[in-house]
Short mmCIF file of C-alpha atoms in Angstrom, two decimals:
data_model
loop_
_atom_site.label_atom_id
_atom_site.label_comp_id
_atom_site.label_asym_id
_atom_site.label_seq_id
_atom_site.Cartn_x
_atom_site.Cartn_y
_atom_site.Cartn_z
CA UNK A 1 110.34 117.66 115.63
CA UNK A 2 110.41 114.34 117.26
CA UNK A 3 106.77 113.45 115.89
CA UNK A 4 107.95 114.38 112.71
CA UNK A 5 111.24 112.08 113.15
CA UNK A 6 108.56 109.25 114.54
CA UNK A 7 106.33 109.16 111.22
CA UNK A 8 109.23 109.85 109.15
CA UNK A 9 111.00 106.41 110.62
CA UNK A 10 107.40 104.90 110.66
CA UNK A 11 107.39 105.17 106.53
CA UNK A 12 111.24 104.03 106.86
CA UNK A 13 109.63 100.83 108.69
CA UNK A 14 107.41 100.43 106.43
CA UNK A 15 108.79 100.21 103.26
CA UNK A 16 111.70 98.19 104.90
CA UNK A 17 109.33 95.80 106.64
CA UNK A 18 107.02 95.05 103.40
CA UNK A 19 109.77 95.39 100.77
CA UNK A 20 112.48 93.35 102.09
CA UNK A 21 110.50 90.25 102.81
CA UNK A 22 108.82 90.34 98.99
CA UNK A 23 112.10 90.93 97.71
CA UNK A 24 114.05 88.53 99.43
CA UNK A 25 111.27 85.73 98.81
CA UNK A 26 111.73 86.81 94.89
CA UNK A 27 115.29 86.18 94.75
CA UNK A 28 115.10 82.64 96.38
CA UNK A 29 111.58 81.74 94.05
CA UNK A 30 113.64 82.74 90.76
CA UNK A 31 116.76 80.31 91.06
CA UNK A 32 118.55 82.12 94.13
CA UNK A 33 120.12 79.31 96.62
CA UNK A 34 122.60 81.46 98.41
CA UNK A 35 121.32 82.37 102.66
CA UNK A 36 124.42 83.62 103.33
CA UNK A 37 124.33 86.32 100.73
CA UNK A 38 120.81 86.97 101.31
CA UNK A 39 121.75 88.00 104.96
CA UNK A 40 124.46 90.20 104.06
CA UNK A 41 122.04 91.97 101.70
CA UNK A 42 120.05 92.60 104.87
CA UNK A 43 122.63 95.13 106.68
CA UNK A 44 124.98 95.35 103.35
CA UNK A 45 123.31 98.56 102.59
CA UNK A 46 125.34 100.55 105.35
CA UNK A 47 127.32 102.76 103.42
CA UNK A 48 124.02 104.78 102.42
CA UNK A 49 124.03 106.12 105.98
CA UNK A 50 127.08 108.29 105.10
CA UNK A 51 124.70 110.38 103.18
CA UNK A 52 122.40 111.81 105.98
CA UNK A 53 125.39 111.89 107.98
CA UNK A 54 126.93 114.61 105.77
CA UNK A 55 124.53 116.67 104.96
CA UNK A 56 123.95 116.69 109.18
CA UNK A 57 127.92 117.46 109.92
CA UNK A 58 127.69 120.38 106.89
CA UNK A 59 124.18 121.48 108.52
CA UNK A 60 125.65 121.54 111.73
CA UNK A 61 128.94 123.27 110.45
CA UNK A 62 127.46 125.83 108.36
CA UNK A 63 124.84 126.92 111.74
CA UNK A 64 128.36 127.40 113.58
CA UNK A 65 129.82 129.78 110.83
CA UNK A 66 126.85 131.96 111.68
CA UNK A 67 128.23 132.28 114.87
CA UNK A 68 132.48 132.72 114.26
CA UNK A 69 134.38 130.91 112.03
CA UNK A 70 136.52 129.48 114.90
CA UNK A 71 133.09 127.50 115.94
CA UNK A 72 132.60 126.37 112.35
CA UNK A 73 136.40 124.95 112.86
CA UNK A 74 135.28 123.02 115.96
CA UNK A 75 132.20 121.50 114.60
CA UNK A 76 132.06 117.62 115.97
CA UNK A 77 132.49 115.16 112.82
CA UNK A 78 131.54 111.89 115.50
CA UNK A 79 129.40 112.13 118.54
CA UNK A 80 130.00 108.14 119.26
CA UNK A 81 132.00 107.30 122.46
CA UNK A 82 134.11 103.89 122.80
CA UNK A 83 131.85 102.97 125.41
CA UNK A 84 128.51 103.49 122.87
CA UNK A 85 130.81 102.33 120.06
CA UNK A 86 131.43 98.33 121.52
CA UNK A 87 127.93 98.20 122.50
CA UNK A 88 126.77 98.92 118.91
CA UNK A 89 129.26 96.56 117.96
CA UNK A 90 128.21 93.72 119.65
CA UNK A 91 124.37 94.55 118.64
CA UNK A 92 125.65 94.25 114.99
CA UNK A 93 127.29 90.65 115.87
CA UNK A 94 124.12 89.53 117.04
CA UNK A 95 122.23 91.27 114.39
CA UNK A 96 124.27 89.36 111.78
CA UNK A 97 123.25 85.97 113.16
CA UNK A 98 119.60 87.38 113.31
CA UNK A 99 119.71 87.81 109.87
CA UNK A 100 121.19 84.36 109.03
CA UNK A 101 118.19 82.84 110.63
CA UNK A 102 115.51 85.07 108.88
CA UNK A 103 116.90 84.45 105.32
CA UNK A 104 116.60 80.63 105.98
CA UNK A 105 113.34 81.12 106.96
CA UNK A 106 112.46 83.10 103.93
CA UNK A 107 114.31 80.61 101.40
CA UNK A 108 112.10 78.01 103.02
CA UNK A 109 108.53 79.21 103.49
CA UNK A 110 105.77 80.98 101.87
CA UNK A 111 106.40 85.14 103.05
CA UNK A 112 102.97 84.93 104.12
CA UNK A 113 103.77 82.10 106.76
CA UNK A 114 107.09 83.65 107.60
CA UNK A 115 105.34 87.53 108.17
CA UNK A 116 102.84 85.19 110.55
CA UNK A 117 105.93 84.10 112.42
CA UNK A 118 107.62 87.05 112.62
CA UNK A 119 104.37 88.67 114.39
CA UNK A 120 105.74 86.37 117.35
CA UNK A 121 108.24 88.79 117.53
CA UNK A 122 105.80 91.08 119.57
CA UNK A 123 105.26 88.28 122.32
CA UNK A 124 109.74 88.31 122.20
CA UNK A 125 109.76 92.35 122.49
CA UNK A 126 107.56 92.96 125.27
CA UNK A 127 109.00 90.13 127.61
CA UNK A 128 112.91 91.48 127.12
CA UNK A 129 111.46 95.08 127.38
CA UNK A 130 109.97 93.94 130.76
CA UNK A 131 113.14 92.38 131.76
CA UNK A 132 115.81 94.86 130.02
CA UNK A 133 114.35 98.17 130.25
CA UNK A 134 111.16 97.87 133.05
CA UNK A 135 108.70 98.36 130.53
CA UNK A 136 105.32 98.95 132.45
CA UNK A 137 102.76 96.50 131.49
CA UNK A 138 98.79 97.20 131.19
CA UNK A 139 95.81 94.26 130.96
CA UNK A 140 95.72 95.24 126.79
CA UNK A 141 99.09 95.02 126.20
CA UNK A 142 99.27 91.47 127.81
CA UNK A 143 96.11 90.42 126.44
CA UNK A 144 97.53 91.44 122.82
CA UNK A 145 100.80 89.05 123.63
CA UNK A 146 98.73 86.65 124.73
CA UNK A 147 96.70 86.55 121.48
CA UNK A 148 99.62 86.85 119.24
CA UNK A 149 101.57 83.53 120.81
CA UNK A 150 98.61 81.57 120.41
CA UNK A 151 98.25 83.19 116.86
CA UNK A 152 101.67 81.59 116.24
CA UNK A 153 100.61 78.66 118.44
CA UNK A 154 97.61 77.74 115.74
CA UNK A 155 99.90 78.43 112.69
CA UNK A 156 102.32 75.85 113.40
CA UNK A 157 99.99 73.10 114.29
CA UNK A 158 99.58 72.79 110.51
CA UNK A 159 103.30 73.80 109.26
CA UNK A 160 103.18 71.48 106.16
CA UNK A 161 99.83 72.97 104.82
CA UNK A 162 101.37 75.73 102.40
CA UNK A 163 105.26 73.71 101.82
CA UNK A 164 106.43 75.22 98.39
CA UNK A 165 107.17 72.71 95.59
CA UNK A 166 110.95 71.88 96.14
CA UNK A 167 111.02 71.64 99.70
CA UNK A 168 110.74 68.79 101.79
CA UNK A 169 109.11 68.65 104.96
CA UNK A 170 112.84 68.56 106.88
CA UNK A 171 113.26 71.35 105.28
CA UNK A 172 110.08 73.21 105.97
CA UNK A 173 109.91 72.51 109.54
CA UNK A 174 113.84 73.77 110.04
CA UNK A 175 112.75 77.23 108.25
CA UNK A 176 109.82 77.28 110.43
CA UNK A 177 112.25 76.75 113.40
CA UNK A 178 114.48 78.74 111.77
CA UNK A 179 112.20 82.17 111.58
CA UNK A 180 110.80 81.94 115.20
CA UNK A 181 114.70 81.67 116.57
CA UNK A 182 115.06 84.43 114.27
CA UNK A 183 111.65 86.44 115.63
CA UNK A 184 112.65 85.42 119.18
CA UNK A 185 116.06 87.48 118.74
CA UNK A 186 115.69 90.13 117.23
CA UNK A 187 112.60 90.57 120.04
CA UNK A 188 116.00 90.86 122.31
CA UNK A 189 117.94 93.26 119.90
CA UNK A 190 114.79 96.01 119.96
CA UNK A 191 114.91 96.70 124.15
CA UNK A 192 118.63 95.96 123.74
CA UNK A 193 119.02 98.91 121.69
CA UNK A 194 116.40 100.87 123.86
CA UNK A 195 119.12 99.94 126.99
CA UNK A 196 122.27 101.19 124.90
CA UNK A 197 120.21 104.31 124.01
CA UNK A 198 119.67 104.86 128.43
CA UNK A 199 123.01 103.08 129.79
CA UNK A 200 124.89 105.40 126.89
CA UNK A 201 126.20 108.37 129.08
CA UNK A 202 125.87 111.02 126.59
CA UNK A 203 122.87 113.05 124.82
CA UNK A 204 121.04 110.58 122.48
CA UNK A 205 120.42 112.68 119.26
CA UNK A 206 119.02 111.78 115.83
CA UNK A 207 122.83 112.08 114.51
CA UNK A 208 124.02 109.62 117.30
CA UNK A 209 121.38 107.26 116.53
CA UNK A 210 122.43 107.40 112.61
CA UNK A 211 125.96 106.61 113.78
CA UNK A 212 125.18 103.84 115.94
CA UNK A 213 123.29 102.52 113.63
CA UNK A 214 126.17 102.72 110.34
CA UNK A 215 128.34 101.45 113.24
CA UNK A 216 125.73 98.30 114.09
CA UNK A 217 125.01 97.17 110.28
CA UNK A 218 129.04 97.07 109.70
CA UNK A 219 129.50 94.46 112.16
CA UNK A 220 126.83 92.56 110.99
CA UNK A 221 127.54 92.41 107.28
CA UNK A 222 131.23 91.74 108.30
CA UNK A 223 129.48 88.40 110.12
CA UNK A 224 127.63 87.65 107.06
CA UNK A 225 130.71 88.26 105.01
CA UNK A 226 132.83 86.00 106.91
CA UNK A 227 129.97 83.31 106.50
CA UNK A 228 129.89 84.00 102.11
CA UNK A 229 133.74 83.27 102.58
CA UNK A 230 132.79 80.30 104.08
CA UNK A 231 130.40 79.44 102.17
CA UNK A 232 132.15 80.62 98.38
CA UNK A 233 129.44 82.61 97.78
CA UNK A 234 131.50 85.01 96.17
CA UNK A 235 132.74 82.80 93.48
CA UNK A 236 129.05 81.62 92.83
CA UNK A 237 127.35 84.94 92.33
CA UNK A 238 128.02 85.33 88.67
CA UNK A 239 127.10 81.94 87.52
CA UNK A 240 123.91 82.13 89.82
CA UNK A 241 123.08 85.74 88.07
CA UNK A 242 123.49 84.22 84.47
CA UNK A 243 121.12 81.35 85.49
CA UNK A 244 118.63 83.45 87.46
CA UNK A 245 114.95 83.01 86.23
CA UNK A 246 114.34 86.69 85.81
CA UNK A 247 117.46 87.13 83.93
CA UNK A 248 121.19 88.74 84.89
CA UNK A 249 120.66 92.53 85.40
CA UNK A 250 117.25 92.04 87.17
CA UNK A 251 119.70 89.47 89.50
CA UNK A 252 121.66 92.49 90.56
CA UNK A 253 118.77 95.05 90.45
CA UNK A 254 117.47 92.46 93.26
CA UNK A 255 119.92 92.46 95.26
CA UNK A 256 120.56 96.50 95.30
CA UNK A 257 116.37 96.58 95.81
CA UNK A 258 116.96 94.32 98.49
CA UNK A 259 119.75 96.32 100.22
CA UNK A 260 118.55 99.37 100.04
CA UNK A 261 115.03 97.99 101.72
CA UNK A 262 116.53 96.07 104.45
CA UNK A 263 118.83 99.23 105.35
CA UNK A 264 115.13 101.30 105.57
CA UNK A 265 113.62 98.66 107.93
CA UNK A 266 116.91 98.93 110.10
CA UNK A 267 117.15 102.64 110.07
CA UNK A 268 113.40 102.98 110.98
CA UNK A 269 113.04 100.47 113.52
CA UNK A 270 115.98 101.84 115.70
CA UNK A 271 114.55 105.66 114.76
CA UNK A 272 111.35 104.46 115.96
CA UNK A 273 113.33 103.54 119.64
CA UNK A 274 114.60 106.93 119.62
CA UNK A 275 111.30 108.51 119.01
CA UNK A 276 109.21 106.57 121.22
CA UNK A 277 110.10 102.69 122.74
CA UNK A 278 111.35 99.11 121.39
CA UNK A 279 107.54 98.15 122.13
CA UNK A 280 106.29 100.31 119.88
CA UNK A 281 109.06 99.74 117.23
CA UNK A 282 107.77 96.04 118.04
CA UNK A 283 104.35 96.87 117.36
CA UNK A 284 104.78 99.22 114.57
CA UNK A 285 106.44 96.14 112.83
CA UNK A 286 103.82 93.51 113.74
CA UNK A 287 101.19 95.89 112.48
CA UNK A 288 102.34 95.70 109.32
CA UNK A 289 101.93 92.12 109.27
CA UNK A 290 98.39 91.83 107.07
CA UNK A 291 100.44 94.29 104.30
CA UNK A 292 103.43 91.97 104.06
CA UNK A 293 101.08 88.82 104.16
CA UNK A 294 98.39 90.03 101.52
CA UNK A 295 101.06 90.83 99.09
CA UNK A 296 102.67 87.54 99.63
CA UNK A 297 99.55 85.61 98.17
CA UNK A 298 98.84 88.44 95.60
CA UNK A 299 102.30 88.98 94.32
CA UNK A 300 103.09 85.06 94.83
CA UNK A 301 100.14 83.13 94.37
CA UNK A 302 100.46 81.37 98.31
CA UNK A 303 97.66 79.28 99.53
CA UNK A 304 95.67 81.24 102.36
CA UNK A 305 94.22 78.40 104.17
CA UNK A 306 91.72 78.45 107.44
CA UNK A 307 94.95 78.35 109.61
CA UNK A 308 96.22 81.46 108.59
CA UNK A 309 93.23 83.36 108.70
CA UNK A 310 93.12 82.42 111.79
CA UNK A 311 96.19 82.79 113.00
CA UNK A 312 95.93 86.79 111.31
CA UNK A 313 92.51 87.48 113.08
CA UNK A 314 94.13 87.03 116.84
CA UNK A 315 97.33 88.32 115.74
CA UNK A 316 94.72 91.69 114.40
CA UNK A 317 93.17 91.74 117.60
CA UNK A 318 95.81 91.59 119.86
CA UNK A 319 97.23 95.03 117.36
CA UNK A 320 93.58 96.33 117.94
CA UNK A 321 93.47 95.83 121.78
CA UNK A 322 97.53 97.21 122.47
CA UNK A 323 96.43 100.74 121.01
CA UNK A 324 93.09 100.47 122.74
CA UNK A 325 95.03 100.23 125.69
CA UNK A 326 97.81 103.05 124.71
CA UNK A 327 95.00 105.39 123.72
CA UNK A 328 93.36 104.89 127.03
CA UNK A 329 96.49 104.92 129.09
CA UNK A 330 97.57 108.12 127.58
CA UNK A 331 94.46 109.80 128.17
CA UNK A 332 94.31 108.93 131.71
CA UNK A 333 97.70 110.07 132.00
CA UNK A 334 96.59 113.72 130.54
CA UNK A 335 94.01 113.61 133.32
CA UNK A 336 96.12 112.65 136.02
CA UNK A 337 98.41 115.70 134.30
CA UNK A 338 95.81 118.30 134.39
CA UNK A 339 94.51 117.28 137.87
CA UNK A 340 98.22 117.97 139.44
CA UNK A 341 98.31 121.59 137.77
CA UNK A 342 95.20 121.84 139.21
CA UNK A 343 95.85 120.79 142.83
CA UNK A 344 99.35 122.80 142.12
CA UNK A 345 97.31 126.23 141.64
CA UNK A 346 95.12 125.86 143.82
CA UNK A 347 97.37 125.26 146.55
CA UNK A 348 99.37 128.34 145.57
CA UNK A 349 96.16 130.78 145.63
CA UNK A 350 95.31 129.27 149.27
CA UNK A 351 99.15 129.94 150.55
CA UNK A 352 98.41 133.73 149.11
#
């Protein structure tokens, strides 16, 4: 069941992590100015969480009728705690200022130079997993850091190579900027999450982890709310639909699209926690880099200069050599397994 949850929030991942880049980069290349809306499209999407969460309270309700209805009567509606409930809170606050700093990125670069960025994120994950949660380190999964900072490293030595026609070079090295703070912090939320799942006091289930996640967006779209008010983006959204290059309803179909994939990305990356680690949700979303990036230039027509191939090769092989490493470790950990039931049985036939 919890391989099945793993690819299932894998495909969530996925689809969130390729889709909500394109679409974001769509709205901003067709006439869209507003970064504050664009980040509260990015967790705005939380009300769709209700859905799995009913059908798992009836689930759960209708498998305690079997037993009496009096157990059917005292079926749990919220698992949350207070104590899980302020942490998820305060993840969401600094979600919502994570997702300021990606949208200016992504209203100011190419998607294929912002997914390059992003793959810093890796290099971010590991080190706070290290710190927060004592994730154990092995020579491939440094050596893949390694190669994916200096991947970055080459990319911005030339950050003016691929600037988009309407943005000045102020501008382009501030979204640059911009999308590595961004990178850098939500390579703290991942093992931050992973610490709220262990420091949590109560059974971590797949419900839980639906709650805490409904729990985490809220927060951060009420941040990015309080940031449109600032910002009267409100008032602007209807004039900005009627002027929008692709027309008015394909404006709001946009911003749904968007909502919906940004909520998937969210929902699998903390899934993929549950089910495994925030490494792996780390990796899982760097590994999708070369997807995000070759639709970029396909769907986009972006320049794919020496720098980025460059910068894609090491960030490849560092992907290559971190599940080189897993595979391996895993396997020697099977042996070490068997060898101990081994030993174990043996040890009992000589006591008889």
């Amino acid at each position: 069941m919890k391989r099945a949850l793993l690819i299932f929030n894998c495909l969530l991942l996925a689809v969130g992590n390729c889709g909500g880049p394109l679409i974001m980069r769509l709205y901003f290349v067709h006439g869209g100015k507003r970064v504050w809306l664009s980040s509260w499209l990015e967790t705005g999407g939380w009300p769709m969480i209700f859905i799995p969460l009913i059908f798992s309270y009836l689930h759960r309700r209708r498998s305690a009728a079997l037993e009496s209805s009096e157990s059917a009567n005292k079926t749990k509606l919220i698992f949350m705690k207070p104590r899980l409930f302020l942490a998820s809170a305060v993840i969401g606050i600094i979600t919502g200022f994570d997702d300021y700093l990606y949208a200016f990125g992504v209203a100011r670069l190419p998607v294929s130079t912002s997914a390059l960025i992003i793959a810093t994120q890796l290099a971010f994950t590991a080190g706070f997993a290290y710190l927060l949660v004592k994730q154990k380190f092995t020579s491939y999964s440094i050596n893949a850091v390694v190669l994916i900072t200096i991947g970055g490293a080459v990319l911005a030595l030339h950050t003016s190579g691929d600037r988009p026609a309407g943005v000045s070079p102020k501008q382009y090295i501030a979204g640059f900027l911009m999308t590595l703070a961004a990178a850098a912090l939500y390579g703290f939320v991942l093992p931050l999450v992973e610490l709220t799942y262990k420091k949590s006091r109560q059974r971590i289930t797949y419900t839980l982890v639906l709650e805490i996640q409904l729990v985490l967006s809220f927060f951060a779209t009420v941040v990015c709310t309080v940031g449109m008010l600032a910002n009267n983006d409100f008032k602007v959204i209807p004039r900005e639909a009627a002027e929008f290059g692709l027309g008015e309803t394909t404006y709001y179909v946009v911003l749904a699209c968007s909502a919906i994939a940004w909520q998937g990305f969210f929902l699998g990356a903390i899934g993929v926690i549950f089910s495994s680690s925030s490494l792996f949700s780390g990796i899982v979303i760097a590994v999708l880099l070369p997807v995000t990036e070759i639709l970029g230039v396909i769907i986009f027509k972006e320049k794919f200069k020496a720098e980025k191939g460059v910068s894609l090769a090491l960030n490849l092989w560092g992907f290559v050599s971190y599940f080189y490493g897993d595979i391996k470790n895993n396997k020697n950990n099977n042996l070490e397994l068997q060898l101990h039931k081994t030993e174990a049985t043996t040890t009992q036939i000589s006591s008889v």
